[in-house]
Amino acid sequence: MKASDPQSAKVPSDNQEESAFTHQSTINGWGRTTSTRVHLECPTSEHRLQDLLTTSLGPVTVRGAGRSYGDAAIGPHTIDLTGLATIRSFDPATGIIFSDAGATLQALHQVSVPQGWALPVLPGTSRITLGGAIASDVHGKNHMHQGSFGHHVLEMELMLASGSLLRISPDTHSEEFCATVGGMGLTGVIVSAAIQLLCTETPYLRVFRRKAETLEAAMDLITDSIRTPSHAVAWVDATREDLRGLVEVSTPASTQMLSERMKNKLPPAPGISMRNIRTFPGRGIVNDRSIRWANAVRWNLPLGAGPRIVHFTAALNPLDGASFWPAAFGSQGLIQYQFCVPTCSHPVLREILEGLQSSGLIPALAVLKRFGACGNGLLSFPQPGWTLALDFPAHYPGLAAALGHLDTVVANAGGRVYLSKDNRLPAEMVPLMYPQLQRWQGTRARLDPTHKMGSLLSQRLNLLEL
Ligand SMILES: Cc1cc2nc3c(=O)[nH]c(=O)nc-3n(C[C@H](O)[C@H](O)[C@H](O)COP(=O)(O)OP(=O)(O)OC[C@H]3O[C@@H](n4cnc5c(N)ncnc54)[C@H](O)[C@@H]3O)c2cc1C
């Protein structure tokens, strides 16, 4: 949301020292559960960004495209980075792209994909910013092969709360680098980054869809797919006892596999469109009946005779074509509970889904993926094992207590909840789930000794406390 939005209003400052923040606006997370009136600025120069950081008393929150589900990108003084979005250079010989952090992944692809290079890691939406991708250390459906976003960052420029710039990489200031990857915007503002892209013969994928009669069969199909470089995901039907699912495995398509029409097709134009979609009134249209209906329809869709050739955006970013999704959950919005557990704890997945069924809390969407190596960030979410993302209408009675119980189950299984999707985790769970928390806090405090960086998430979870 930009300071120029109709929702935004110019206001007199309530404090002389905070005069650089002159606009107020109401912002929320993608799940639309938390709407907050904040001071919001959208700088279009590094100088202005520096001014905002140094004149505010804090806490200052950095915001990218606002696609984290909860309160990670919301704070009393929020800086929207989407005004600093210039792609500074791209070298088609090496596949290195260097860009301002406010550029979206979609915009990076507009430049690189026609020249045969793509981001090695793409989350479920490409309408996020480069800075947001690094700060959450996002993962895709190919985590077993490519790890998470931070593994491909060559270098970053970090503007500290003091206004000074620090160049950090896995080799130079490596501790600061590891605190910033997955660091939820709390070490400073990522101003720009250089990313190593992956050479691709075509921007198309060969998508194989299979039905799995049970959750365990879906896990087996995903595990089998690991032998070849692929993206793998399962949509689990959490309405049924067998927990059947549809498994989608995608491998790169070669030029010979494409039709002439495909060879000439350009990727869709960039744009962030969610803000125009009105929320359905009351409890929305997502309820027990519609969830059961949608799962049955998805299961019964014909699989087709063989693999389909699909543009990678259609295969990897399906929700980008369904921007109404959060609006459908009604005025209280949507809570996504995404957690991961180590490979050896996989029986916990069935235990959790069966427990939710017996409490009558059926997720509208249940998406299963496999994780490989840990991220290189101290607070990175991925760890070797399985991750399940569950979408619930926030108005479900008993949801808060049920998710509170799941936190304990997940932590006892050696797992963790994804902070970028969270708006409800209790603070005491964080040290149990993120064993490197203390080390991260120490490094973070050296970068920001006055605790100027912050967010509703960091306050709620006491993240900055040493
Ligand atoms: C439909 C959908 C599908 C998704 N699928 C996935 C998925 O498959 N895998 C996955 O990992 N995530 C997924 N996500 C989550 C999303 O990728 C992350 O929340 C991502 O961080 C959002 O980026 P953003 O630009 O919108 O950042 P915001 O939501 O605005 O901010 C997210 C965090 O990044 C920080 N931040 C943003 N910009 C900067 C910067 N320049 N410098 C420092 N900190 C910054 C913010 O302070 C905040 O803590 C999905 C989200 C949606 C809506």
Coordinates of C-alpha atoms and ligand atoms in Angstrom, one line a residue:
M1 CA 0.0 0.0 0.0
K2 CA 1.6 3.3 -1.1
A3 CA 1.5 6.6 0.6
S4 CA -0.3 7.9 -2.5
D5 CA -3.3 5.5 -2.0
P6 CA -6.8 7.0 -1.4
Q7 CA -6.8 5.2 2.0
S8 CA -3.6 7.1 2.9
A9 CA -4.0 10.6 4.4
K10 CA -1.4 13.3 5.1
V11 CA -1.3 14.1 8.8
P12 CA 0.5 16.5 11.1
S13 CA 3.2 14.7 13.0
D14 CA 2.5 13.9 16.6
N15 CA 6.2 14.3 17.4
Q16 CA 8.8 16.8 15.9
E17 CA 11.5 14.1 15.8
E18 CA 9.2 11.8 13.7
S19 CA 8.5 14.5 11.1
A20 CA 9.8 12.4 8.2
F21 CA 6.7 10.2 8.5
T22 CA 3.9 12.5 7.3
H23 CA 1.2 10.0 6.0
Q24 CA -1.0 7.5 7.7
S25 CA -2.7 4.5 6.2
T26 CA -4.5 1.3 7.2
I27 CA -2.6 -1.8 6.2
N28 CA -2.9 -5.6 6.8
G29 CA -1.2 -8.9 6.1
W30 CA -2.3 -11.1 3.2
G31 CA -4.6 -13.1 5.5
R32 CA -6.5 -9.9 6.3
T33 CA -6.8 -10.7 10.0
T34 CA -4.8 -7.7 11.3
S35 CA -5.8 -4.2 10.0
T36 CA -3.7 -1.5 11.6
R37 CA -3.6 2.3 11.2
V38 CA 0.1 3.2 10.8
H39 CA 2.5 5.9 9.7
L40 CA 3.4 4.8 6.2
E41 CA 6.0 6.2 3.8
C42 CA 7.1 4.9 0.4
P43 CA 10.5 6.4 -0.3
T44 CA 11.7 6.6 -3.9
S45 CA 15.4 7.4 -3.1
E46 CA 18.0 5.9 -0.8
H47 CA 18.5 9.4 0.6
R48 CA 14.8 9.6 1.7
L49 CA 15.0 6.1 3.1
Q50 CA 18.0 7.1 5.2
D51 CA 16.1 10.2 6.3
L52 CA 13.1 8.1 7.5
L53 CA 15.3 5.6 9.4
T54 CA 17.4 8.2 11.1
T55 CA 14.7 10.7 12.1
S56 CA 12.2 8.1 13.4
L57 CA 12.3 7.2 17.1
G58 CA 11.2 3.8 16.1
P59 CA 10.2 1.1 15.9
V60 CA 10.5 1.1 12.2
T61 CA 9.1 -1.8 10.1
V62 CA 10.1 -2.6 6.6
R63 CA 7.4 -3.7 4.2
G64 CA 7.7 -5.3 0.7
A65 CA 4.6 -6.3 -1.2
G66 CA 2.7 -7.1 2.0
R67 CA 2.2 -10.8 1.1
S68 CA 3.3 -12.2 4.5
Y69 CA 0.0 -13.5 6.0
G70 CA 0.2 -12.0 9.5
D71 CA 1.8 -9.1 11.2
A72 CA 5.5 -9.4 10.0
A73 CA 5.3 -6.3 7.8
I74 CA 3.2 -4.1 10.0
G75 CA 4.4 -1.6 12.6
P76 CA 3.6 1.9 13.9
H77 CA 6.2 3.4 11.5
T78 CA 6.2 1.3 8.3
I79 CA 8.4 1.9 5.3
D80 CA 7.1 0.5 2.0
L81 CA 10.1 -0.5 -0.1
T82 CA 8.2 -0.9 -3.4
G83 CA 9.2 2.6 -4.5
L84 CA 12.8 1.4 -4.7
A85 CA 12.4 -1.2 -7.5
T86 CA 15.0 -0.6 -10.2
I87 CA 16.7 -3.6 -11.7
R88 CA 20.2 -2.3 -11.8
S89 CA 21.9 -4.9 -14.1
F90 CA 21.6 -8.4 -15.5
D91 CA 24.4 -10.3 -17.1
P92 CA 23.1 -13.0 -19.5
A93 CA 26.6 -14.6 -19.6
T94 CA 26.7 -15.4 -15.9
G95 CA 23.0 -15.2 -14.9
I96 CA 23.7 -12.7 -12.1
I97 CA 20.9 -10.2 -11.6
F98 CA 21.5 -7.1 -9.4
S99 CA 18.4 -5.3 -8.3
D100 CA 16.8 -2.9 -5.7
A101 CA 15.0 -4.9 -3.0
G102 CA 11.6 -3.5 -3.8
A103 CA 11.4 -5.1 -7.3
T104 CA 9.1 -8.1 -7.4
L105 CA 10.3 -11.6 -8.4
Q106 CA 7.9 -11.3 -11.3
A107 CA 9.7 -8.1 -12.5
L108 CA 13.1 -9.9 -12.2
H109 CA 11.7 -12.7 -14.4
Q110 CA 10.4 -10.2 -17.0
V111 CA 14.1 -9.3 -17.6
S112 CA 15.8 -12.7 -17.2
V113 CA 13.4 -15.3 -18.5
P114 CA 13.4 -14.2 -22.1
Q115 CA 17.2 -14.6 -21.9
G116 CA 17.1 -18.1 -20.5
W117 CA 17.6 -17.6 -16.8
A118 CA 15.1 -18.0 -13.9
L119 CA 15.1 -17.7 -10.1
P120 CA 16.2 -21.1 -8.7
V121 CA 13.6 -20.7 -5.8
L122 CA 10.1 -19.4 -6.5
P123 CA 7.5 -19.5 -3.7
G124 CA 3.8 -20.0 -4.3
T125 CA 3.5 -16.3 -5.5
S126 CA 6.0 -14.3 -7.6
R127 CA 4.2 -11.1 -6.5
I128 CA 6.6 -10.6 -3.6
T129 CA 9.6 -8.3 -3.5
L130 CA 13.2 -9.4 -3.6
G131 CA 13.7 -8.0 0.0
G132 CA 10.7 -9.9 1.3
A133 CA 12.0 -13.1 -0.3
I134 CA 15.4 -12.7 1.4
A135 CA 13.9 -11.6 4.8
S136 CA 11.6 -14.7 4.9
D137 CA 14.2 -16.9 3.2
V138 CA 11.3 -18.2 1.1
H139 CA 11.1 -21.8 -0.2
G140 CA 9.6 -23.3 -3.3
K141 CA 8.4 -26.7 -4.3
N142 CA 11.9 -27.8 -5.3
H143 CA 13.5 -27.3 -1.8
M144 CA 15.1 -30.8 -2.0
H145 CA 17.1 -29.6 -5.0
Q146 CA 17.7 -25.9 -4.7
G147 CA 17.3 -25.1 -1.0
S148 CA 15.8 -21.8 0.0
F149 CA 16.2 -18.2 -1.4
G150 CA 19.1 -17.3 0.8
H151 CA 21.3 -20.0 -0.8
H152 CA 21.3 -18.0 -4.1
V153 CA 22.0 -14.6 -2.7
L154 CA 25.6 -13.5 -3.6
E155 CA 25.6 -10.2 -1.9
M156 CA 23.3 -7.6 -0.3
E157 CA 23.4 -4.0 0.7
L158 CA 21.9 -3.5 4.1
M159 CA 20.9 -0.1 5.4
L160 CA 21.3 -0.1 9.1
A161 CA 19.0 1.7 11.5
S162 CA 21.8 4.3 11.9
G163 CA 21.5 5.1 8.1
S164 CA 24.9 3.6 7.2
L165 CA 25.2 1.0 4.4
L166 CA 26.8 -2.4 5.0
R167 CA 27.7 -4.8 2.1
I168 CA 27.2 -8.4 3.3
S169 CA 27.7 -11.7 1.6
P170 CA 28.2 -15.4 2.7
D171 CA 32.0 -14.5 2.8
T172 CA 32.1 -10.9 3.9
H173 CA 30.2 -10.2 7.2
S174 CA 28.9 -13.7 7.0
E175 CA 27.3 -13.6 10.5
E176 CA 25.4 -10.4 9.5
F177 CA 24.4 -12.1 6.3
C178 CA 23.0 -15.2 8.1
A179 CA 21.1 -12.9 10.5
T180 CA 19.5 -11.0 7.6
V181 CA 18.5 -14.0 5.5
G182 CA 15.2 -15.1 7.2
G183 CA 15.7 -12.2 9.7
M184 CA 12.2 -10.8 9.1
G185 CA 13.5 -7.3 8.4
L186 CA 14.8 -6.8 11.9
T187 CA 18.5 -6.4 11.1
G188 CA 18.0 -3.4 8.8
V189 CA 16.6 -2.6 5.4
I190 CA 17.8 -4.7 2.5
V191 CA 18.3 -2.1 -0.2
S192 CA 19.6 -4.2 -3.0
A193 CA 20.9 -7.7 -3.7
A194 CA 22.7 -9.8 -6.3
I195 CA 21.2 -13.2 -7.1
Q196 CA 22.6 -16.1 -9.0
L197 CA 19.9 -17.3 -11.4
L198 CA 19.5 -20.7 -12.9
C199 CA 20.0 -21.4 -16.6
T200 CA 16.7 -22.8 -18.2
E201 CA 16.2 -24.2 -21.7
T202 CA 12.6 -23.1 -21.7
P203 CA 10.2 -21.3 -19.2
Y204 CA 7.9 -24.4 -19.3
L205 CA 7.5 -27.3 -17.1
R206 CA 6.3 -30.9 -17.8
V207 CA 3.6 -31.4 -15.1
F208 CA 2.6 -34.9 -14.0
R209 CA -0.5 -35.2 -11.8
R210 CA -1.2 -38.4 -9.9
K211 CA -3.9 -39.4 -7.4
A212 CA -2.7 -40.7 -4.0
E213 CA -5.3 -42.7 -2.1
T214 CA -3.7 -41.8 1.3
L215 CA -1.4 -39.2 2.8
E216 CA 1.3 -41.8 3.1
A217 CA 1.0 -42.6 -0.6
A218 CA 1.3 -38.9 -1.4
M219 CA 4.5 -38.7 0.7
D220 CA 5.9 -41.7 -1.2
L221 CA 5.2 -40.1 -4.6
I222 CA 6.9 -36.9 -3.5
T223 CA 9.9 -38.9 -2.1
D224 CA 10.2 -40.8 -5.4
S225 CA 10.3 -37.6 -7.4
I226 CA 13.4 -36.5 -5.6
R227 CA 15.6 -38.6 -7.9
T228 CA 15.3 -36.1 -10.7
P229 CA 15.4 -32.3 -10.5
S230 CA 11.7 -31.5 -10.0
H231 CA 9.1 -29.4 -8.2
A232 CA 6.8 -31.6 -6.1
V233 CA 3.7 -30.7 -4.1
A234 CA 0.5 -32.5 -2.8
W235 CA -2.9 -31.0 -2.2
V236 CA -4.3 -33.1 0.7
D237 CA -8.0 -33.6 1.0
A238 CA -8.3 -33.0 4.8
T239 CA -12.0 -33.6 4.8
R240 CA -11.6 -37.4 4.5
E241 CA -10.2 -40.0 6.9
D242 CA -7.9 -41.5 4.2
L243 CA -6.4 -38.0 3.7
R244 CA -6.1 -38.7 -0.1
G245 CA -4.3 -36.2 -2.2
L246 CA -3.3 -35.0 -5.6
V247 CA 0.4 -35.0 -6.2
E248 CA 1.9 -32.7 -8.8
V249 CA 5.5 -33.3 -10.0
S250 CA 7.0 -30.9 -12.5
T251 CA 10.2 -31.3 -14.4
P252 CA 11.8 -28.8 -16.9
A253 CA 10.4 -29.0 -20.4
S254 CA 12.9 -29.0 -23.4
T255 CA 12.4 -26.9 -26.5
Q256 CA 11.3 -29.9 -28.5
M257 CA 8.4 -30.4 -26.2
L258 CA 6.9 -27.0 -26.9
S259 CA 4.3 -26.0 -29.5
E260 CA 5.1 -23.0 -31.8
R261 CA 2.6 -20.9 -29.8
M262 CA 4.4 -21.7 -26.6
K263 CA 7.8 -20.7 -28.1
N264 CA 6.5 -17.2 -28.8
K265 CA 4.6 -16.6 -25.6
L266 CA 5.9 -14.1 -23.1
P267 CA 5.3 -14.3 -19.3
P268 CA 2.4 -12.3 -17.8
A269 CA 3.0 -8.6 -17.1
P270 CA 4.0 -7.7 -13.5
G271 CA 1.5 -6.1 -11.1
I272 CA 0.2 -6.3 -7.6
S273 CA -3.5 -6.5 -7.8
M274 CA -4.8 -7.7 -4.5
R275 CA -5.7 -4.4 -3.0
N276 CA -8.8 -3.9 -5.3
I277 CA -10.5 -7.1 -4.2
R278 CA -13.3 -6.5 -1.7
T279 CA -13.6 -8.8 1.2
F280 CA -16.8 -11.0 1.2
P281 CA -19.1 -9.8 4.1
G282 CA -19.6 -11.7 7.3
R283 CA -18.2 -15.2 7.3
G284 CA -17.4 -15.2 3.6
I285 CA -17.9 -18.2 1.4
V286 CA -15.4 -20.6 2.9
N287 CA -17.2 -23.0 5.2
D288 CA -17.5 -26.7 5.9
R289 CA -19.8 -27.3 2.9
S290 CA -17.8 -25.3 0.3
I291 CA -14.5 -26.9 1.5
R292 CA -15.9 -30.4 1.1
W293 CA -17.4 -29.5 -2.3
A294 CA -14.1 -27.9 -3.5
N295 CA -12.0 -30.9 -2.4
A296 CA -14.4 -33.4 -4.2
V297 CA -14.3 -31.3 -7.4
R298 CA -10.5 -31.2 -7.3
W299 CA -10.2 -34.9 -6.8
N300 CA -12.6 -35.7 -9.6
L301 CA -11.0 -33.4 -12.2
P302 CA -9.7 -35.6 -15.1
L303 CA -6.0 -36.1 -14.9
G304 CA -5.5 -36.2 -18.6
A305 CA -3.7 -38.9 -20.6
G306 CA -0.1 -37.8 -19.8
P307 CA 1.9 -34.9 -18.6
R308 CA 0.9 -31.3 -19.5
I309 CA 3.3 -28.7 -20.7
V310 CA 2.6 -25.6 -18.6
H311 CA 4.3 -22.1 -18.2
F312 CA 6.2 -22.2 -14.9
T313 CA 4.2 -19.4 -13.5
A314 CA 0.9 -21.4 -13.9
A315 CA 2.5 -24.5 -12.3
L316 CA 4.3 -22.8 -9.5
N317 CA 2.2 -19.8 -8.6
P318 CA -1.4 -21.1 -8.8
L319 CA -2.8 -18.6 -6.3
D320 CA -1.5 -15.6 -8.4
G321 CA -4.4 -16.4 -10.6
A322 CA -6.8 -16.5 -7.7
S323 CA -6.3 -13.2 -5.9
F324 CA -9.8 -13.4 -4.4
W325 CA -8.6 -16.2 -2.1
P326 CA -8.1 -14.2 1.2
A327 CA -11.2 -12.1 0.4
A328 CA -13.3 -15.3 0.3
F329 CA -12.7 -16.0 4.0
G330 CA -14.9 -13.0 5.1
S331 CA -14.4 -10.1 7.4
Q332 CA -12.2 -11.9 9.9
G333 CA -9.8 -13.2 7.3
L334 CA -7.7 -16.3 6.9
I335 CA -5.1 -17.9 9.2
Q336 CA -2.5 -20.0 7.5
Y337 CA -0.8 -22.4 9.9
Q338 CA 2.4 -23.6 8.2
F339 CA 4.8 -25.8 10.1
C340 CA 7.6 -28.2 9.3
V341 CA 8.7 -31.4 11.1
P342 CA 11.9 -33.5 10.7
T343 CA 11.7 -36.5 8.3
C344 CA 11.6 -39.0 11.2
S345 CA 8.6 -37.2 12.7
H346 CA 6.4 -37.7 9.6
P347 CA 3.6 -39.7 11.5
V348 CA 2.8 -36.4 13.2
L349 CA 1.3 -35.1 10.0
R350 CA -1.5 -37.6 10.0
E351 CA -1.9 -37.2 13.8
I352 CA -2.4 -33.5 13.3
L353 CA -4.8 -33.7 10.4
E354 CA -6.9 -36.4 12.2
G355 CA -7.0 -34.3 15.4
L356 CA -8.3 -31.3 13.4
Q357 CA -11.0 -33.5 11.8
S358 CA -12.2 -34.8 15.2
S359 CA -12.4 -31.2 16.4
G360 CA -14.4 -30.2 13.3
L361 CA -11.7 -27.8 12.1
I362 CA -11.2 -28.7 8.5
P363 CA -8.6 -26.6 6.6
A364 CA -9.8 -25.1 3.4
L365 CA -6.5 -25.9 1.8
A366 CA -3.8 -28.3 2.9
V367 CA -0.5 -28.2 1.0
L368 CA 2.3 -30.7 1.6
K369 CA 5.9 -30.2 0.5
R370 CA 9.3 -31.9 1.2
F371 CA 12.3 -29.9 2.6
G372 CA 16.0 -30.6 2.0
A373 CA 18.9 -28.9 3.8
C374 CA 18.4 -26.1 6.4
G375 CA 18.4 -22.5 5.2
N376 CA 21.6 -20.5 5.7
G377 CA 19.7 -17.9 7.9
L378 CA 19.8 -18.2 11.6
L379 CA 16.0 -17.9 11.7
S380 CA 15.3 -19.7 8.4
F381 CA 12.2 -21.8 8.5
P382 CA 13.1 -24.9 6.4
Q383 CA 14.8 -27.9 7.9
P384 CA 15.1 -31.4 6.4
G385 CA 11.6 -33.0 6.6
W386 CA 8.0 -32.2 5.7
T387 CA 6.1 -29.0 5.6
L388 CA 2.3 -28.7 5.7
A389 CA 0.5 -25.4 5.1
L390 CA -3.2 -25.3 6.3
D391 CA -5.6 -22.4 5.5
F392 CA -8.4 -21.8 8.1
P393 CA -11.2 -19.2 8.2
A394 CA -10.1 -17.1 11.2
H395 CA -13.7 -17.2 12.6
Y396 CA -13.7 -21.0 13.2
P397 CA -14.8 -21.4 16.9
G398 CA -12.0 -23.2 18.9
L399 CA -9.3 -22.5 16.3
A400 CA -7.0 -20.5 18.6
A401 CA -7.0 -23.3 21.2
A402 CA -6.5 -26.0 18.6
L403 CA -3.6 -24.2 17.0
G404 CA -2.1 -23.6 20.5
H405 CA -2.2 -27.4 21.0
L406 CA -0.6 -27.9 17.6
D407 CA 2.3 -25.6 18.5
T408 CA 3.2 -28.0 21.3
V409 CA 2.9 -31.1 19.1
V410 CA 5.1 -29.5 16.4
A411 CA 7.7 -28.3 18.9
N412 CA 7.8 -31.7 20.6
A413 CA 8.3 -33.3 17.2
G414 CA 11.4 -31.1 16.6
G415 CA 9.5 -28.8 14.2
R416 CA 8.6 -25.1 13.9
V417 CA 6.0 -22.7 12.7
Y418 CA 6.7 -20.3 9.7
L419 CA 7.0 -16.8 11.1
S420 CA 6.1 -15.2 7.7
K421 CA 2.7 -16.8 7.9
D422 CA 2.1 -16.3 11.6
N423 CA 0.0 -13.9 13.6
R424 CA -0.8 -15.9 16.7
L425 CA 2.2 -18.0 18.0
P426 CA 2.9 -17.4 21.7
A427 CA 6.4 -15.9 22.4
E428 CA 7.5 -18.8 24.6
M429 CA 7.4 -21.2 21.6
V430 CA 10.0 -19.4 19.6
P431 CA 13.2 -20.5 21.4
L432 CA 11.9 -24.1 21.3
M433 CA 11.3 -23.9 17.6
Y434 CA 14.3 -21.7 16.5
P435 CA 17.4 -23.0 18.4
Q436 CA 19.6 -20.3 16.9
L437 CA 17.4 -17.5 18.3
Q438 CA 19.9 -16.3 20.9
R439 CA 22.8 -16.1 18.4
W440 CA 20.6 -14.2 16.0
Q441 CA 19.5 -11.8 18.8
G442 CA 23.2 -11.1 19.6
T443 CA 24.1 -10.3 16.0
R444 CA 21.0 -8.3 15.5
A445 CA 21.6 -6.2 18.6
R446 CA 25.1 -5.4 17.2
L447 CA 23.6 -4.2 14.0
D448 CA 20.8 -2.2 15.7
P449 CA 21.9 -1.4 19.2
T450 CA 19.1 1.1 19.8
H451 CA 16.4 -1.5 18.8
K452 CA 15.0 0.8 16.2
M453 CA 13.9 -1.9 13.8
G454 CA 10.7 -3.7 14.9
S455 CA 7.3 -4.9 13.8
L456 CA 4.1 -6.2 15.4
L457 CA 5.5 -9.7 14.9
S458 CA 8.8 -8.9 16.8
Q459 CA 6.8 -7.2 19.6
R460 CA 4.4 -10.1 20.0
L461 CA 7.1 -12.7 19.9
N462 CA 9.6 -10.7 22.0
L463 CA 12.1 -11.4 19.2
L464 CA 14.5 -8.6 20.1
E465 CA 14.9 -9.5 23.7
L466 CA 18.3 -10.8 24.7
Ligands
LIG1 C1 -0.3 -16.8 -2.2 C2 1.0 -16.9 -1.4 C3 1.8 -18.0 -1.5 C4 3.0 -18.1 -0.8 N1 3.8 -19.2 -0.9 C5 4.9 -19.3 -0.3 C6 5.8 -20.3 -0.5 O1 5.5 -21.3 -1.3 N2 7.0 -20.4 0.2 C7 7.3 -19.4 1.1 O2 8.4 -19.4 1.6 N3 6.5 -18.3 1.3 C8 5.3 -18.2 0.6 N4 4.5 -17.2 0.8 C9 4.9 -16.1 1.8 C10 5.7 -15.0 1.1 O3 6.5 -15.5 0.1 C11 6.6 -14.3 2.2 O4 5.8 -13.9 3.3 C12 7.4 -13.1 1.6 O5 8.3 -12.7 2.6 C13 6.5 -12.0 1.2 O6 7.3 -11.0 0.6 P1 6.8 -9.5 0.5 O7 7.6 -8.8 -0.5 O8 5.3 -9.5 0.3 O9 7.2 -9.0 2.0 P2 6.3 -8.5 3.2 O10 5.1 -9.4 3.4 O11 5.9 -7.1 2.9 O12 7.3 -8.6 4.4 C14 7.7 -9.9 4.8 C15 8.9 -9.8 5.8 O13 10.0 -9.3 5.0 C16 10.5 -8.1 5.6 N5 11.0 -7.3 4.5 C17 10.4 -7.0 3.3 N6 11.1 -6.2 2.5 C18 12.3 -6.1 3.2 C19 13.5 -5.4 2.9 N7 13.7 -4.7 1.7 N8 14.5 -5.4 3.8 C20 14.4 -6.1 5.0 N9 13.3 -6.8 5.3 C21 12.2 -6.8 4.4 C22 9.4 -7.5 6.3 O14 9.8 -6.7 7.4 C23 8.7 -8.8 6.8 O15 9.3 -9.2 8.0 C24 3.3 -17.0 0.1 C25 2.5 -15.9 0.3 C26 1.3 -15.9 -0.5 C27 0.5 -14.6 -0.3

